[in-house]
PDB file of C-alpha atoms in Angstrom:
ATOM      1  CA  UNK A   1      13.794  11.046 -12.550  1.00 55.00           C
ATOM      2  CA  UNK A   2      11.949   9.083  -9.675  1.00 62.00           C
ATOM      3  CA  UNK A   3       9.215   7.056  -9.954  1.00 62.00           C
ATOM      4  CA  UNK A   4       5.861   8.346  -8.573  1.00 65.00           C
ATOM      5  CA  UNK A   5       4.374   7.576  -5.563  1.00 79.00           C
ATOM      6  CA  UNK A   6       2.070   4.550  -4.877  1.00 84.00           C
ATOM      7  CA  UNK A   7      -0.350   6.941  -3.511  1.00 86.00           C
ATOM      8  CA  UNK A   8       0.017   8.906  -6.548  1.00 90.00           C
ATOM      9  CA  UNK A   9      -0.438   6.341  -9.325  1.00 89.00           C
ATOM     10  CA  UNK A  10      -3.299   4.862  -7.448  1.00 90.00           C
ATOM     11  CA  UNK A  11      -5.109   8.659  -7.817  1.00 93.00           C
ATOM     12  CA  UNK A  12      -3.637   8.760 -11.823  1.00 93.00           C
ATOM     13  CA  UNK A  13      -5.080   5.681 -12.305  1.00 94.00           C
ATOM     14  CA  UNK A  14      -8.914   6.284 -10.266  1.00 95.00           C
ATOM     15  CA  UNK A  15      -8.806   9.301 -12.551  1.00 95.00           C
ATOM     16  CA  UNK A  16      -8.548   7.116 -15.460  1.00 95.00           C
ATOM     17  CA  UNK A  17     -11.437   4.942 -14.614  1.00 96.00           C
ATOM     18  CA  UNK A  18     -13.880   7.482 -13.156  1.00 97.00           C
ATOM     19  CA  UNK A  19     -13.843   9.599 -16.294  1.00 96.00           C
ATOM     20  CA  UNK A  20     -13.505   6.486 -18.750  1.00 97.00           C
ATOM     21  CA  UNK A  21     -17.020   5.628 -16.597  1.00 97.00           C
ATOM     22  CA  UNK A  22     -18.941   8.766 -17.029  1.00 97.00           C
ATOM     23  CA  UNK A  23     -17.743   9.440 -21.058  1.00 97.00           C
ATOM     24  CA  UNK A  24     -18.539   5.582 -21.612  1.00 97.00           C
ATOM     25  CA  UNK A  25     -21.592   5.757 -19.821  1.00 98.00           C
ATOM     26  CA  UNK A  26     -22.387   9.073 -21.953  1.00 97.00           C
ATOM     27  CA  UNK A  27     -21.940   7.417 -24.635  1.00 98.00           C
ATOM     28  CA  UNK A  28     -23.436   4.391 -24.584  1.00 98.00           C
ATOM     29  CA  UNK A  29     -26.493   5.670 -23.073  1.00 98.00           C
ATOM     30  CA  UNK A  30     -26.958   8.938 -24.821  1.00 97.00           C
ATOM     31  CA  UNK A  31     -25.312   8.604 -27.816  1.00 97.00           C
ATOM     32  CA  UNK A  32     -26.637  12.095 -29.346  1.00 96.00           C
ATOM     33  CA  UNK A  33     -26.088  14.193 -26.491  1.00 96.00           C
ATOM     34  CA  UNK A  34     -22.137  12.284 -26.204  1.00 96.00           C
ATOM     35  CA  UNK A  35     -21.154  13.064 -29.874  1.00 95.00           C
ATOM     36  CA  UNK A  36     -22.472  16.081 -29.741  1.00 94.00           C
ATOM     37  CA  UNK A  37     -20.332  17.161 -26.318  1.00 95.00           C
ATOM     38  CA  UNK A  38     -17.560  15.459 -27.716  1.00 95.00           C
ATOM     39  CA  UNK A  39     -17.178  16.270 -31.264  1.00 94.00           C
ATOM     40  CA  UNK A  40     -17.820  12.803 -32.426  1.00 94.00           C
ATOM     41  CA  UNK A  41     -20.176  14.273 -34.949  1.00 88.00           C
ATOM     42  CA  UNK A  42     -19.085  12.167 -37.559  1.00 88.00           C
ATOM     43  CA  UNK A  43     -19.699   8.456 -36.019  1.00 93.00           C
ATOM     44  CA  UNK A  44     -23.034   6.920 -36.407  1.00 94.00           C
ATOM     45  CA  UNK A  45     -25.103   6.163 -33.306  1.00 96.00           C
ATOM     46  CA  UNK A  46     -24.015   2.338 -33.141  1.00 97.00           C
ATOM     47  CA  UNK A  47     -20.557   3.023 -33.009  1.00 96.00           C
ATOM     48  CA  UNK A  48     -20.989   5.493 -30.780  1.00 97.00           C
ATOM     49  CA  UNK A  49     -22.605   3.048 -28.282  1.00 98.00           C
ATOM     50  CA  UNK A  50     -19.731   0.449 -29.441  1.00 97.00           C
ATOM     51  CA  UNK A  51     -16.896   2.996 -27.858  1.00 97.00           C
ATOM     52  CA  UNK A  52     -18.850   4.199 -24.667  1.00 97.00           C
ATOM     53  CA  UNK A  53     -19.579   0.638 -23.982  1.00 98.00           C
ATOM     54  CA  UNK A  54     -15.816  -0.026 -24.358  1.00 98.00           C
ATOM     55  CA  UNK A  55     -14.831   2.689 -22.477  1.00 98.00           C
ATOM     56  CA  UNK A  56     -17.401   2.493 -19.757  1.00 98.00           C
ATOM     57  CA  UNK A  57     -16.368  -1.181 -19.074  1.00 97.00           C
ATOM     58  CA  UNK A  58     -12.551  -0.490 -18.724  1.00 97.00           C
ATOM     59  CA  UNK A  59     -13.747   2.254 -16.604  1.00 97.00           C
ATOM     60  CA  UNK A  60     -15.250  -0.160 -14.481  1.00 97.00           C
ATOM     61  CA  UNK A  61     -12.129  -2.808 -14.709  1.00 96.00           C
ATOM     62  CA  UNK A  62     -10.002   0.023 -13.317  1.00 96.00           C
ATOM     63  CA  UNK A  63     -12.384   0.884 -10.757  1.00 95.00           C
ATOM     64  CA  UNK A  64     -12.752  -2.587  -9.902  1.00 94.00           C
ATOM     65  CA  UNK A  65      -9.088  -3.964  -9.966  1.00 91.00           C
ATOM     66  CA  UNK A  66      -8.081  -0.663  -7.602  1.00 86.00           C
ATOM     67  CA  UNK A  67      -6.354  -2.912  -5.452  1.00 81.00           C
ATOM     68  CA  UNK A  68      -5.266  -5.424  -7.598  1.00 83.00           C
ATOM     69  CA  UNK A  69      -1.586  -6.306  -9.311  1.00 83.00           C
ATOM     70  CA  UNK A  70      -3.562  -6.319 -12.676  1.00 88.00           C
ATOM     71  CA  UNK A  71      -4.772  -2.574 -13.034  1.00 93.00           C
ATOM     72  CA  UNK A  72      -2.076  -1.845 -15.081  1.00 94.00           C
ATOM     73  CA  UNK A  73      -3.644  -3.981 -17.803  1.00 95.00           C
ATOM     74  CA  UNK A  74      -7.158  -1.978 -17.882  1.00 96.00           C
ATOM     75  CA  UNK A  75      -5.188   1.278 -17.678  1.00 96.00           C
ATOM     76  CA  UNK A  76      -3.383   0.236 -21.087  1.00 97.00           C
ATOM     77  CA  UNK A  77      -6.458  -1.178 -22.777  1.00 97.00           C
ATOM     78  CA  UNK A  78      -7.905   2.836 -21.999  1.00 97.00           C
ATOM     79  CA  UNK A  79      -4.765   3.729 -23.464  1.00 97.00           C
ATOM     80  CA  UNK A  80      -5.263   1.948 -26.757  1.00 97.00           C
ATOM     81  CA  UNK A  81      -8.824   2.608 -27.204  1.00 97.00           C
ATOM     82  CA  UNK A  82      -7.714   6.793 -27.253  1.00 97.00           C
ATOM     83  CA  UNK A  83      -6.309   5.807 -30.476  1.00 97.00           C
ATOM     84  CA  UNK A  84      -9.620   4.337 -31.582  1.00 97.00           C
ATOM     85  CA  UNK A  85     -11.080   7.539 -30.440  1.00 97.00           C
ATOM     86  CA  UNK A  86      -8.320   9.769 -32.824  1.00 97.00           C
ATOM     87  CA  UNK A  87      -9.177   7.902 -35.814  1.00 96.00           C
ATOM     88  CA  UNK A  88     -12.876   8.576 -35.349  1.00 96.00           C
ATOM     89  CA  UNK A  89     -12.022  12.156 -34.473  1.00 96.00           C
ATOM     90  CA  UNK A  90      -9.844  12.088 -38.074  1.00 95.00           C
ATOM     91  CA  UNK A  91     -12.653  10.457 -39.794  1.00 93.00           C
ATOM     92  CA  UNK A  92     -14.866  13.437 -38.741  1.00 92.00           C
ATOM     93  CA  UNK A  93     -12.025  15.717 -39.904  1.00 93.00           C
ATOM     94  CA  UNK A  94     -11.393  16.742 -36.164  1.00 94.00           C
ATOM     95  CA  UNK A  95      -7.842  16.710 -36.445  1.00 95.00           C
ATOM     96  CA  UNK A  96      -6.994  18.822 -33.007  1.00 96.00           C
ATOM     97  CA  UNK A  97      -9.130  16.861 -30.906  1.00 96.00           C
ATOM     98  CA  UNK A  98      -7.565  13.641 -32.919  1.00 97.00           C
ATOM     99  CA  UNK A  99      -3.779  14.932 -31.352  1.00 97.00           C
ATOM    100  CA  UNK A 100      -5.248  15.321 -27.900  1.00 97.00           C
ATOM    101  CA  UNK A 101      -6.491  11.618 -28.069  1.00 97.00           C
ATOM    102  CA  UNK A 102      -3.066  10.642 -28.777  1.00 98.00           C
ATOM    103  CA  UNK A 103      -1.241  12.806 -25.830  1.00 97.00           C
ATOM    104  CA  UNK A 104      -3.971  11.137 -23.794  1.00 97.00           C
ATOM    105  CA  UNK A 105      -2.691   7.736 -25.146  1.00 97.00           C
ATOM    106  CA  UNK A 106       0.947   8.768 -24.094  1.00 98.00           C
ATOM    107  CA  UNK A 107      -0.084   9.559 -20.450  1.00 96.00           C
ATOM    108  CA  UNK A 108      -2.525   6.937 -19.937  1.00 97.00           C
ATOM    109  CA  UNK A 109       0.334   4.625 -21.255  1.00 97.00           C
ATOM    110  CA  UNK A 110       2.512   6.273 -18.852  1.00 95.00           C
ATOM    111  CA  UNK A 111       0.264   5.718 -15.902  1.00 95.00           C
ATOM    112  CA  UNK A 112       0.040   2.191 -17.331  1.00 95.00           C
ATOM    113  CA  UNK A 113       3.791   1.575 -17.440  1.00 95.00           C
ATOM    114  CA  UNK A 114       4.378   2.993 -13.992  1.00 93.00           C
ATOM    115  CA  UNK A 115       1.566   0.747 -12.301  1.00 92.00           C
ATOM    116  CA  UNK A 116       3.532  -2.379 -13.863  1.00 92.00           C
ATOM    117  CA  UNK A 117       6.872  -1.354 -12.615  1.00 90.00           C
ATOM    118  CA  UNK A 118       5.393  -1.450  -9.026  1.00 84.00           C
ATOM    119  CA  UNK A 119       7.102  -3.728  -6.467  1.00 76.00           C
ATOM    120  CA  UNK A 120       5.015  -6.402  -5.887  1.00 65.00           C
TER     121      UNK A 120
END
């Protein structure tokens, strides 16, 4: 299989970070109106802020480090904080949107590996 494109990964990963931005950003700064959208219906309102303000600030570290040999790391923090996000969506007995968190882990991981494998 070949690797993707620079120009591809670089898209993969501004994906990442834009919608990392706007859930986190949900999140943290209307907690109600986030868990509600997203099923979270069993966290508490601090925790919810907890993981939007997580995920809004890797958002902004991929954002940010666009250009940078680093991304990869921000793109694999998002990818570990989808399993956070399962476990809260098992917790609330959400167990489809739990799986989805985890495929998401496996491609953000992907996207993750790919961007570390780039020549330098």
């Amino acid at each position: 299989m070949r690797a993707p494109s620079n120009a591809l990964l670089c898209l993969a990963a501004d994906g990442v970070g834009t919608v990392s931005a706007v859930l986190g950003g949900l999140l943290t700064f209307a907690p109600e109106t986030g868990r509600r959208w997203l099923g979270l219906t069993g966290t508490g309102v601090a925790r919810t802020r907890v993981l939007g303000a997580a995920d809004l600030s890797l958002g902004i570290a991929i954002i940010a480090t666009r250009s940078s040999r680093s991304r990869w790391r921000a793109v694999a923090c998002r990818s570990l904080l989808h399993l956070v996000f399962a476990g809260e969506y098992v917790r609330g007995d959400h167990r489809r949107s739990a799986m989805a968190m985890c495929v998401l882990f496996v491609l953000d991981a992907g996207i993750a590996v790919a961007l570390r494998k780039q020549p330098r």
